[in-house]
Amino acid sequence: MQIAHRIDELRSQVRTWRQAGERIALVPTMGNLHQGHLALVDSARELAPRCVASIFVNPLQFGPQEDLQNYPSTLEQDCAQLIEHKTDLLFVPNVSEIYPRPLEHMTQIEVPGLSRILCGTARPGHFAGVATVVAKLFNMVQPDVAVFGEKDWQQLMVIRRMTADLNLPIDIVGVPTVRETDGLAMSSRNGYLSAAERHIAPNLHATLKSAAQRLLAGERNFLAIETDALQTLSTTGFKPDYFHIRRAEDLAEPQHSDQQLIVIAAAWLGRARLIDNYPVTVGDT
Ligand code: PAF
């Protein structure tokens, strides 16, 4: 696996592959890789003969009170795992390579609407930070396809919208969430959980699932389902940020006739803010 720290190194390798007519898949990450990331790499390898992964803890998507300084970094282990999963090139830039000027002077990309709801309410500026860094990575790598986890469903929707609005010729592929055996969605932030919190954490998935089961059983009183779920989460020890049933494709409030829904939630457990979701296809009522 080649490692590039600079944009010109990255571009020179990518140019060689392009000239040889090879398709390129990109997997953007912030490192501290787990099985969820490796599933993205495996999908990328099925989608294109060349796979580029990036590791960049993007300061633009962290709020001033968030965990930027403590975000886990495990570069040596990450490299070993990426080699094992046959990544061709790892791009690991430093902050000044991506943002050569102070962050507040850099051009940013805002996806209106979608960026301001759900996680965007609690994390103002977060999705502009994500959209901006992903658009920059897309311009640097110019991949044919880019792969993201469905665990970050709202992020995936923001990236799809940004790619479509900017007419970027890149297929955006979502990969289903990889879970621990007890249902907890894999996430770098699970490492913040104490042993007692880790025991409670799978209740987030269980609560999403039981809401989805009520929808599948034909119930359409969305507010009642959401209210019960918030109550369950609070009782089990979470501090929920939100728990909503939304239309899957654009996260709008659903009509009773909508069939592709997503149950989506964010909740604090100790110092970890966990997010998860449960896509559900319901029949006609
Ligand atoms: O999902 C992540 O790890 C990040 O938000 C991403 C997409 C790599 C952008 O920094």
PDB file of C-alpha atoms and ligand atoms in Angstrom:
ATOM      1  CA  MET A   1       0.000   0.000   0.000  1.00  0.00           C
ATOM      2  CA  GLN A   2       1.306   3.407  -0.974  1.00  0.00           C
ATOM      3  CA  ILE A   3       1.002   6.217   1.560  1.00  0.00           C
ATOM      4  CA  ALA A   4       0.610   9.809   0.360  1.00  0.00           C
ATOM      5  CA  HIS A   5       0.764  12.773   2.715  1.00  0.00           C
ATOM      6  CA  ARG A   6       0.598  15.466   0.044  1.00  0.00           C
ATOM      7  CA  ILE A   7      -2.046  16.247  -2.564  1.00  0.00           C
ATOM      8  CA  ASP A   8       0.499  16.283  -5.419  1.00  0.00           C
ATOM      9  CA  GLU A   9       1.718  12.750  -4.485  1.00  0.00           C
ATOM     10  CA  LEU A  10      -1.873  11.534  -4.387  1.00  0.00           C
ATOM     11  CA  ARG A  11      -2.710  13.160  -7.728  1.00  0.00           C
ATOM     12  CA  SER A  12       0.334  11.765  -9.467  1.00  0.00           C
ATOM     13  CA  GLN A  13      -0.589   8.151  -8.534  1.00  0.00           C
ATOM     14  CA  VAL A  14      -4.252   8.663  -9.389  1.00  0.00           C
ATOM     15  CA  ARG A  15      -3.255  10.111 -12.787  1.00  0.00           C
ATOM     16  CA  THR A  16      -1.256   6.958 -13.592  1.00  0.00           C
ATOM     17  CA  TRP A  17      -4.259   4.737 -12.812  1.00  0.00           C
ATOM     18  CA  ARG A  18      -6.578   6.956 -14.865  1.00  0.00           C
ATOM     19  CA  GLN A  19      -4.225   6.864 -17.849  1.00  0.00           C
ATOM     20  CA  ALA A  20      -4.314   3.055 -17.603  1.00  0.00           C
ATOM     21  CA  GLY A  21      -8.144   3.265 -17.740  1.00  0.00           C
ATOM     22  CA  GLU A  22      -8.631   1.972 -14.174  1.00  0.00           C
ATOM     23  CA  ARG A  23     -11.673   2.952 -12.102  1.00  0.00           C
ATOM     24  CA  ILE A  24     -11.019   4.344  -8.637  1.00  0.00           C
ATOM     25  CA  ALA A  25     -13.070   3.979  -5.457  1.00  0.00           C
ATOM     26  CA  LEU A  26     -12.608   6.279  -2.456  1.00  0.00           C
ATOM     27  CA  VAL A  27     -13.272   5.495   1.210  1.00  0.00           C
ATOM     28  CA  PRO A  28     -12.972   8.675   3.314  1.00  0.00           C
ATOM     29  CA  THR A  29     -12.440   8.034   7.053  1.00  0.00           C
ATOM     30  CA  MET A  30     -11.191   9.751  10.188  1.00  0.00           C
ATOM     31  CA  GLY A  31      -9.128   6.688  11.163  1.00  0.00           C
ATOM     32  CA  ASN A  32      -9.361   4.501  14.290  1.00  0.00           C
ATOM     33  CA  LEU A  33     -10.648   1.871  11.910  1.00  0.00           C
ATOM     34  CA  HIS A  34     -13.004  -0.934  12.944  1.00  0.00           C
ATOM     35  CA  GLN A  35     -14.935  -3.652  11.080  1.00  0.00           C
ATOM     36  CA  GLY A  36     -17.433  -1.037   9.851  1.00  0.00           C
ATOM     37  CA  HIS A  37     -14.696   0.852   7.981  1.00  0.00           C
ATOM     38  CA  LEU A  38     -13.189  -2.372   6.669  1.00  0.00           C
ATOM     39  CA  ALA A  39     -16.591  -3.324   5.216  1.00  0.00           C
ATOM     40  CA  LEU A  40     -16.451  -0.008   3.302  1.00  0.00           C
ATOM     41  CA  VAL A  41     -13.017  -0.909   1.954  1.00  0.00           C
ATOM     42  CA  ASP A  42     -14.229  -4.395   0.954  1.00  0.00           C
ATOM     43  CA  SER A  43     -17.188  -2.846  -0.910  1.00  0.00           C
ATOM     44  CA  ALA A  44     -14.894  -0.316  -2.582  1.00  0.00           C
ATOM     45  CA  ARG A  45     -12.686  -3.146  -3.811  1.00  0.00           C
ATOM     46  CA  GLU A  46     -15.686  -4.820  -5.413  1.00  0.00           C
ATOM     47  CA  LEU A  47     -16.685  -1.584  -7.132  1.00  0.00           C
ATOM     48  CA  ALA A  48     -13.353  -0.609  -8.680  1.00  0.00           C
ATOM     49  CA  PRO A  49      -9.923  -2.128  -9.286  1.00  0.00           C
ATOM     50  CA  ARG A  50      -8.224   0.705  -7.368  1.00  0.00           C
ATOM     51  CA  CYS A  51      -9.100   1.625  -3.799  1.00  0.00           C
ATOM     52  CA  VAL A  52      -7.982   4.849  -2.121  1.00  0.00           C
ATOM     53  CA  ALA A  53      -8.698   5.339   1.608  1.00  0.00           C
ATOM     54  CA  SER A  54      -8.160   8.607   3.442  1.00  0.00           C
ATOM     55  CA  ILE A  55      -7.557   9.237   7.121  1.00  0.00           C
ATOM     56  CA  PHE A  56      -8.119  12.834   8.137  1.00  0.00           C
ATOM     57  CA  VAL A  57      -9.633  14.044  11.396  1.00  0.00           C
ATOM     58  CA  ASN A  58     -11.401  17.035   9.909  1.00  0.00           C
ATOM     59  CA  PRO A  59     -11.385  19.998  12.338  1.00  0.00           C
ATOM     60  CA  LEU A  60     -14.079  21.779  10.319  1.00  0.00           C
ATOM     61  CA  GLN A  61     -16.754  19.273  11.329  1.00  0.00           C
ATOM     62  CA  PHE A  62     -16.133  19.504  15.101  1.00  0.00           C
ATOM     63  CA  GLY A  63     -17.817  22.147  17.276  1.00  0.00           C
ATOM     64  CA  PRO A  64     -15.741  24.065  19.855  1.00  0.00           C
ATOM     65  CA  GLN A  65     -16.955  21.852  22.752  1.00  0.00           C
ATOM     66  CA  GLU A  66     -16.566  18.562  20.862  1.00  0.00           C
ATOM     67  CA  ASP A  67     -13.983  15.777  20.958  1.00  0.00           C
ATOM     68  CA  LEU A  68     -11.529  16.946  18.239  1.00  0.00           C
ATOM     69  CA  GLN A  69      -8.515  16.970  20.599  1.00  0.00           C
ATOM     70  CA  ASN A  70      -9.320  13.526  22.040  1.00  0.00           C
ATOM     71  CA  TYR A  71     -10.447  11.856  18.829  1.00  0.00           C
ATOM     72  CA  PRO A  72      -8.766   8.419  18.869  1.00  0.00           C
ATOM     73  CA  SER A  73      -5.771   7.983  16.571  1.00  0.00           C
ATOM     74  CA  THR A  74      -4.380   4.512  15.791  1.00  0.00           C
ATOM     75  CA  LEU A  75      -2.497   5.059  12.531  1.00  0.00           C
ATOM     76  CA  GLU A  76      -0.160   2.070  12.770  1.00  0.00           C
ATOM     77  CA  GLN A  77      -3.008  -0.400  13.357  1.00  0.00           C
ATOM     78  CA  ASP A  78      -5.113   1.331  10.692  1.00  0.00           C
ATOM     79  CA  CYS A  79      -2.336   0.887   8.105  1.00  0.00           C
ATOM     80  CA  ALA A  80      -1.992  -2.812   8.953  1.00  0.00           C
ATOM     81  CA  GLN A  81      -5.740  -3.337   8.530  1.00  0.00           C
ATOM     82  CA  LEU A  82      -5.876  -1.401   5.264  1.00  0.00           C
ATOM     83  CA  ILE A  83      -2.992  -3.469   3.890  1.00  0.00           C
ATOM     84  CA  GLU A  84      -4.794  -6.658   4.916  1.00  0.00           C
ATOM     85  CA  HIS A  85      -7.911  -5.442   3.071  1.00  0.00           C
ATOM     86  CA  LYS A  86      -5.848  -4.631  -0.023  1.00  0.00           C
ATOM     87  CA  THR A  87      -6.121  -0.863  -0.130  1.00  0.00           C
ATOM     88  CA  ASP A  88      -3.939   0.522  -2.920  1.00  0.00           C
ATOM     89  CA  LEU A  89      -3.270   3.973  -1.513  1.00  0.00           C
ATOM     90  CA  LEU A  90      -3.770   5.670   1.842  1.00  0.00           C
ATOM     91  CA  PHE A  91      -3.983   9.463   1.846  1.00  0.00           C
ATOM     92  CA  VAL A  92      -3.023  10.905   5.267  1.00  0.00           C
ATOM     93  CA  PRO A  93      -2.731  14.670   4.932  1.00  0.00           C
ATOM     94  CA  ASN A  94      -2.040  17.036   7.777  1.00  0.00           C
ATOM     95  CA  VAL A  95      -4.394  19.910   8.537  1.00  0.00           C
ATOM     96  CA  SER A  96      -2.403  22.556   6.634  1.00  0.00           C
ATOM     97  CA  GLU A  97      -2.422  20.415   3.485  1.00  0.00           C
ATOM     98  CA  ILE A  98      -6.228  20.428   3.464  1.00  0.00           C
ATOM     99  CA  TYR A  99      -6.768  23.873   4.983  1.00  0.00           C
ATOM    100  CA  PRO A 100      -3.771  26.058   4.075  1.00  0.00           C
ATOM    101  CA  ARG A 101      -5.524  29.146   5.480  1.00  0.00           C
ATOM    102  CA  PRO A 102      -7.378  29.654   8.785  1.00  0.00           C
ATOM    103  CA  LEU A 103     -10.580  27.607   8.779  1.00  0.00           C
ATOM    104  CA  GLU A 104     -12.793  30.686   8.983  1.00  0.00           C
ATOM    105  CA  HIS A 105     -11.254  31.986   5.735  1.00  0.00           C
ATOM    106  CA  MET A 106     -11.771  28.774   3.773  1.00  0.00           C
ATOM    107  CA  THR A 107     -14.615  28.305   1.276  1.00  0.00           C
ATOM    108  CA  GLN A 108     -17.283  26.032   2.696  1.00  0.00           C
ATOM    109  CA  ILE A 109     -20.112  24.028   1.191  1.00  0.00           C
ATOM    110  CA  GLU A 110     -23.488  24.176   2.869  1.00  0.00           C
ATOM    111  CA  VAL A 111     -26.273  21.781   1.947  1.00  0.00           C
ATOM    112  CA  PRO A 112     -29.327  23.731   3.081  1.00  0.00           C
ATOM    113  CA  GLY A 113     -32.251  22.097   4.855  1.00  0.00           C
ATOM    114  CA  LEU A 114     -30.792  18.638   5.342  1.00  0.00           C
ATOM    115  CA  SER A 115     -27.826  20.025   7.297  1.00  0.00           C
ATOM    116  CA  ARG A 116     -29.903  21.880   9.848  1.00  0.00           C
ATOM    117  CA  ILE A 117     -32.181  19.113  11.120  1.00  0.00           C
ATOM    118  CA  LEU A 118     -31.643  16.117  13.469  1.00  0.00           C
ATOM    119  CA  CYS A 119     -27.883  15.978  14.220  1.00  0.00           C
ATOM    120  CA  GLY A 120     -27.492  19.386  12.545  1.00  0.00           C
ATOM    121  CA  THR A 121     -29.571  20.991  15.307  1.00  0.00           C
ATOM    122  CA  ALA A 122     -27.256  19.802  18.081  1.00  0.00           C
ATOM    123  CA  ARG A 123     -24.110  20.219  15.961  1.00  0.00           C
ATOM    124  CA  PRO A 124     -24.369  23.513  14.038  1.00  0.00           C
ATOM    125  CA  GLY A 125     -21.784  23.661  11.237  1.00  0.00           C
ATOM    126  CA  HIS A 126     -21.049  19.933  11.436  1.00  0.00           C
ATOM    127  CA  PHE A 127     -22.515  18.975   8.056  1.00  0.00           C
ATOM    128  CA  ALA A 128     -20.997  21.996   6.316  1.00  0.00           C
ATOM    129  CA  GLY A 129     -17.656  20.697   7.631  1.00  0.00           C
ATOM    130  CA  VAL A 130     -18.399  17.205   6.324  1.00  0.00           C
ATOM    131  CA  ALA A 131     -19.681  18.408   2.915  1.00  0.00           C
ATOM    132  CA  THR A 132     -16.656  20.693   2.505  1.00  0.00           C
ATOM    133  CA  VAL A 133     -14.004  18.092   3.309  1.00  0.00           C
ATOM    134  CA  VAL A 134     -15.717  15.394   1.251  1.00  0.00           C
ATOM    135  CA  ALA A 135     -16.022  17.754  -1.761  1.00  0.00           C
ATOM    136  CA  LYS A 136     -12.310  18.592  -1.382  1.00  0.00           C
ATOM    137  CA  LEU A 137     -11.371  14.903  -1.194  1.00  0.00           C
ATOM    138  CA  PHE A 138     -13.540  14.265  -4.272  1.00  0.00           C
ATOM    139  CA  ASN A 139     -11.640  16.989  -6.148  1.00  0.00           C
ATOM    140  CA  MET A 140      -8.280  15.642  -5.027  1.00  0.00           C
ATOM    141  CA  VAL A 141      -8.933  11.975  -5.822  1.00  0.00           C
ATOM    142  CA  GLN A 142     -11.571  12.355  -8.565  1.00  0.00           C
ATOM    143  CA  PRO A 143     -12.936   8.885  -7.811  1.00  0.00           C
ATOM    144  CA  ASP A 144     -15.577   7.120  -9.912  1.00  0.00           C
ATOM    145  CA  VAL A 145     -17.293   5.896  -6.780  1.00  0.00           C
ATOM    146  CA  ALA A 146     -17.163   6.777  -3.079  1.00  0.00           C
ATOM    147  CA  VAL A 147     -18.314   4.564  -0.231  1.00  0.00           C
ATOM    148  CA  PHE A 148     -19.876   5.645   3.089  1.00  0.00           C
ATOM    149  CA  GLY A 149     -21.508   3.837   6.021  1.00  0.00           C
ATOM    150  CA  GLU A 150     -25.278   3.867   6.457  1.00  0.00           C
ATOM    151  CA  LYS A 151     -24.807   4.256  10.210  1.00  0.00           C
ATOM    152  CA  ASP A 152     -24.253   7.957   9.479  1.00  0.00           C
ATOM    153  CA  TRP A 153     -27.484   8.093   7.473  1.00  0.00           C
ATOM    154  CA  GLN A 154     -27.892  11.865   7.597  1.00  0.00           C
ATOM    155  CA  GLN A 155     -24.271  12.325   6.524  1.00  0.00           C
ATOM    156  CA  LEU A 156     -24.873   9.952   3.603  1.00  0.00           C
ATOM    157  CA  MET A 157     -27.947  11.969   2.536  1.00  0.00           C
ATOM    158  CA  VAL A 158     -26.004  15.260   2.797  1.00  0.00           C
ATOM    159  CA  ILE A 159     -23.173  13.829   0.665  1.00  0.00           C
ATOM    160  CA  ARG A 160     -25.597  12.447  -1.939  1.00  0.00           C
ATOM    161  CA  ARG A 161     -27.337  15.828  -2.185  1.00  0.00           C
ATOM    162  CA  MET A 162     -24.050  17.768  -2.369  1.00  0.00           C
ATOM    163  CA  THR A 163     -22.748  15.437  -5.110  1.00  0.00           C
ATOM    164  CA  ALA A 164     -25.957  15.796  -7.129  1.00  0.00           C
ATOM    165  CA  ASP A 165     -26.220  19.582  -6.648  1.00  0.00           C
ATOM    166  CA  LEU A 166     -22.597  20.119  -7.730  1.00  0.00           C
ATOM    167  CA  ASN A 167     -22.962  17.690 -10.684  1.00  0.00           C
ATOM    168  CA  LEU A 168     -19.997  15.638  -9.525  1.00  0.00           C
ATOM    169  CA  PRO A 169     -19.684  12.505 -11.677  1.00  0.00           C
ATOM    170  CA  ILE A 170     -19.265  10.195  -8.674  1.00  0.00           C
ATOM    171  CA  ASP A 171     -21.517   7.312  -7.580  1.00  0.00           C
ATOM    172  CA  ILE A 172     -22.218   7.463  -3.861  1.00  0.00           C
ATOM    173  CA  VAL A 173     -22.627   3.994  -2.364  1.00  0.00           C
ATOM    174  CA  GLY A 174     -23.996   3.362   1.137  1.00  0.00           C
ATOM    175  CA  VAL A 175     -22.942   0.219   3.022  1.00  0.00           C
ATOM    176  CA  PRO A 176     -25.179  -1.306   5.737  1.00  0.00           C
ATOM    177  CA  THR A 177     -24.156  -0.749   9.356  1.00  0.00           C
ATOM    178  CA  VAL A 178     -21.839  -3.337  10.879  1.00  0.00           C
ATOM    179  CA  ARG A 179     -22.880  -4.301  14.412  1.00  0.00           C
ATOM    180  CA  GLU A 180     -21.399  -6.000  17.446  1.00  0.00           C
ATOM    181  CA  THR A 181     -23.086  -9.322  18.277  1.00  0.00           C
ATOM    182  CA  ASP A 182     -25.373  -7.559  20.786  1.00  0.00           C
ATOM    183  CA  GLY A 183     -26.585  -5.082  18.133  1.00  0.00           C
ATOM    184  CA  LEU A 184     -24.474  -2.030  19.012  1.00  0.00           C
ATOM    185  CA  ALA A 185     -23.459  -0.227  15.814  1.00  0.00           C
ATOM    186  CA  MET A 186     -19.677  -0.162  15.443  1.00  0.00           C
ATOM    187  CA  SER A 187     -18.281   3.315  15.970  1.00  0.00           C
ATOM    188  CA  SER A 188     -14.981   4.852  16.977  1.00  0.00           C
ATOM    189  CA  ARG A 189     -16.871   6.673  19.733  1.00  0.00           C
ATOM    190  CA  ASN A 190     -17.869   3.358  21.391  1.00  0.00           C
ATOM    191  CA  GLY A 191     -14.376   3.500  22.891  1.00  0.00           C
ATOM    192  CA  TYR A 192     -15.581   6.344  25.144  1.00  0.00           C
ATOM    193  CA  LEU A 193     -18.061   4.003  26.916  1.00  0.00           C
ATOM    194  CA  SER A 194     -17.307   2.650  30.402  1.00  0.00           C
ATOM    195  CA  ALA A 195     -17.957  -1.073  31.000  1.00  0.00           C
ATOM    196  CA  ALA A 196     -21.350  -0.256  32.563  1.00  0.00           C
ATOM    197  CA  GLU A 197     -22.307   2.046  29.685  1.00  0.00           C
ATOM    198  CA  ARG A 198     -21.180  -0.529  27.132  1.00  0.00           C
ATOM    199  CA  HIS A 199     -23.681  -2.910  28.719  1.00  0.00           C
ATOM    200  CA  ILE A 200     -26.510  -0.369  28.249  1.00  0.00           C
ATOM    201  CA  ALA A 201     -25.480   0.790  24.752  1.00  0.00           C
ATOM    202  CA  PRO A 202     -27.213  -1.978  22.675  1.00  0.00           C
ATOM    203  CA  ASN A 203     -30.562  -0.645  23.962  1.00  0.00           C
ATOM    204  CA  LEU A 204     -30.315   2.109  21.359  1.00  0.00           C
ATOM    205  CA  HIS A 205     -30.499  -0.433  18.536  1.00  0.00           C
ATOM    206  CA  ALA A 206     -33.156  -2.442  20.400  1.00  0.00           C
ATOM    207  CA  THR A 207     -35.335   0.678  20.812  1.00  0.00           C
ATOM    208  CA  LEU A 208     -34.992   1.599  17.124  1.00  0.00           C
ATOM    209  CA  LYS A 209     -35.886  -1.964  16.189  1.00  0.00           C
ATOM    210  CA  SER A 210     -38.970  -2.075  18.367  1.00  0.00           C
ATOM    211  CA  ALA A 211     -40.184   1.246  16.856  1.00  0.00           C
ATOM    212  CA  ALA A 212     -39.623  -0.249  13.374  1.00  0.00           C
ATOM    213  CA  GLN A 213     -41.612  -3.322  14.397  1.00  0.00           C
ATOM    214  CA  ARG A 214     -44.572  -1.139  15.408  1.00  0.00           C
ATOM    215  CA  LEU A 215     -44.436   0.507  11.963  1.00  0.00           C
ATOM    216  CA  LEU A 216     -44.254  -2.900  10.283  1.00  0.00           C
ATOM    217  CA  ALA A 217     -47.283  -3.983  12.321  1.00  0.00           C
ATOM    218  CA  GLY A 218     -49.236  -1.129  10.694  1.00  0.00           C
ATOM    219  CA  GLU A 219     -49.122   1.517  13.417  1.00  0.00           C
ATOM    220  CA  ARG A 220     -48.896   5.079  11.997  1.00  0.00           C
ATOM    221  CA  ASN A 221     -49.102   7.249  15.101  1.00  0.00           C
ATOM    222  CA  PHE A 222     -45.506   8.403  14.625  1.00  0.00           C
ATOM    223  CA  LEU A 223     -45.573  10.754  17.598  1.00  0.00           C
ATOM    224  CA  ALA A 224     -46.725   8.016  19.993  1.00  0.00           C
ATOM    225  CA  ILE A 225     -43.972   5.669  18.798  1.00  0.00           C
ATOM    226  CA  GLU A 226     -41.335   8.417  19.149  1.00  0.00           C
ATOM    227  CA  THR A 227     -42.554   9.437  22.598  1.00  0.00           C
ATOM    228  CA  ASP A 228     -42.467   5.850  23.891  1.00  0.00           C
ATOM    229  CA  ALA A 229     -38.962   5.371  22.487  1.00  0.00           C
ATOM    230  CA  LEU A 230     -37.651   8.555  24.127  1.00  0.00           C
ATOM    231  CA  GLN A 231     -39.115   7.347  27.414  1.00  0.00           C
ATOM    232  CA  THR A 232     -37.471   3.915  27.030  1.00  0.00           C
ATOM    233  CA  LEU A 233     -34.095   5.467  26.249  1.00  0.00           C
ATOM    234  CA  SER A 234     -34.260   7.789  29.259  1.00  0.00           C
ATOM    235  CA  THR A 235     -35.290   4.920  31.536  1.00  0.00           C
ATOM    236  CA  THR A 236     -32.383   2.762  30.357  1.00  0.00           C
ATOM    237  CA  GLY A 237     -29.831   5.489  31.145  1.00  0.00           C
ATOM    238  CA  PHE A 238     -29.444   7.483  27.898  1.00  0.00           C
ATOM    239  CA  LYS A 239     -29.855  11.232  27.476  1.00  0.00           C
ATOM    240  CA  PRO A 240     -31.608  11.247  24.110  1.00  0.00           C
ATOM    241  CA  ASP A 241     -30.960  14.123  21.677  1.00  0.00           C
ATOM    242  CA  TYR A 242     -33.732  13.028  19.333  1.00  0.00           C
ATOM    243  CA  PHE A 243     -35.646   9.973  18.183  1.00  0.00           C
ATOM    244  CA  HIS A 244     -37.630  10.368  14.954  1.00  0.00           C
ATOM    245  CA  ILE A 245     -39.381   8.495  12.214  1.00  0.00           C
ATOM    246  CA  ARG A 246     -38.540  10.140   8.901  1.00  0.00           C
ATOM    247  CA  ARG A 247     -38.783   9.575   5.194  1.00  0.00           C
ATOM    248  CA  ALA A 248     -35.606   7.645   4.360  1.00  0.00           C
ATOM    249  CA  GLU A 249     -34.538   9.487   1.199  1.00  0.00           C
ATOM    250  CA  ASP A 250     -34.643  13.091   2.436  1.00  0.00           C
ATOM    251  CA  LEU A 251     -35.335  12.851   6.189  1.00  0.00           C
ATOM    252  CA  ALA A 252     -38.542  14.873   5.780  1.00  0.00           C
ATOM    253  CA  GLU A 253     -41.455  14.252   8.146  1.00  0.00           C
ATOM    254  CA  PRO A 254     -43.303  11.276   6.683  1.00  0.00           C
ATOM    255  CA  GLN A 255     -46.820  11.145   5.307  1.00  0.00           C
ATOM    256  CA  HIS A 256     -48.927   8.100   6.132  1.00  0.00           C
ATOM    257  CA  SER A 257     -48.544   6.990   2.499  1.00  0.00           C
ATOM    258  CA  ASP A 258     -44.697   6.960   2.586  1.00  0.00           C
ATOM    259  CA  GLN A 259     -43.251   3.474   2.428  1.00  0.00           C
ATOM    260  CA  GLN A 260     -39.464   3.944   2.715  1.00  0.00           C
ATOM    261  CA  LEU A 261     -38.966   5.143   6.265  1.00  0.00           C
ATOM    262  CA  ILE A 262     -36.077   5.402   8.645  1.00  0.00           C
ATOM    263  CA  VAL A 263     -36.181   5.376  12.421  1.00  0.00           C
ATOM    264  CA  ILE A 264     -33.245   7.518  13.453  1.00  0.00           C
ATOM    265  CA  ALA A 265     -31.837   8.585  16.815  1.00  0.00           C
ATOM    266  CA  ALA A 266     -28.977  10.219  18.669  1.00  0.00           C
ATOM    267  CA  ALA A 267     -28.458   9.779  22.392  1.00  0.00           C
ATOM    268  CA  TRP A 268     -25.752  10.495  24.919  1.00  0.00           C
ATOM    269  CA  LEU A 269     -24.428   7.716  27.103  1.00  0.00           C
ATOM    270  CA  GLY A 270     -21.784   9.109  29.450  1.00  0.00           C
ATOM    271  CA  ARG A 271     -19.397  11.081  27.240  1.00  0.00           C
ATOM    272  CA  ALA A 272     -20.327   9.185  24.053  1.00  0.00           C
ATOM    273  CA  ARG A 273     -22.922  10.612  21.693  1.00  0.00           C
ATOM    274  CA  LEU A 274     -24.229   7.515  19.912  1.00  0.00           C
ATOM    275  CA  ILE A 275     -26.144   7.674  16.647  1.00  0.00           C
ATOM    276  CA  ASP A 276     -27.956   4.837  14.914  1.00  0.00           C
ATOM    277  CA  ASN A 277     -30.899   4.177  12.635  1.00  0.00           C
ATOM    278  CA  TYR A 278     -33.174   1.449  11.374  1.00  0.00           C
ATOM    279  CA  PRO A 279     -34.414   1.629   7.762  1.00  0.00           C
ATOM    280  CA  VAL A 280     -37.866   0.117   7.279  1.00  0.00           C
ATOM    281  CA  THR A 281     -40.080  -0.493   4.252  1.00  0.00           C
ATOM    282  CA  VAL A 282     -43.728  -0.474   5.227  1.00  0.00           C
ATOM    283  CA  GLY A 283     -46.703  -1.575   3.168  1.00  0.00           C
ATOM    284  CA  ASP A 284     -49.708   0.540   2.144  1.00  0.00           C
ATOM    285  CA  THR A 285     -52.039   1.361   5.020  1.00  0.00           C
TER     286      THR A 285
HETATM  287  O1  PAF B   1     -17.753   9.608   8.589  1.00  0.00           O
HETATM  288  C1  PAF B   1     -16.624  10.097   8.772  1.00  0.00           C
HETATM  289  O2  PAF B   1     -15.690   9.450   9.244  1.00  0.00           O
HETATM  290  C2  PAF B   1     -16.374  11.555   8.385  1.00  0.00           C
HETATM  291  O3  PAF B   1     -17.473  12.346   8.664  1.00  0.00           O
HETATM  292  C3  PAF B   1     -15.923  11.730   6.917  1.00  0.00           C
HETATM  293  C4  PAF B   1     -16.978  11.280   5.934  1.00  0.00           C
HETATM  294  C5  PAF B   1     -14.632  10.948   6.687  1.00  0.00           C
HETATM  295  C6  PAF B   1     -15.635  13.208   6.631  1.00  0.00           C
HETATM  296  O4  PAF B   1     -14.655  13.710   7.493  1.00  0.00           O
END
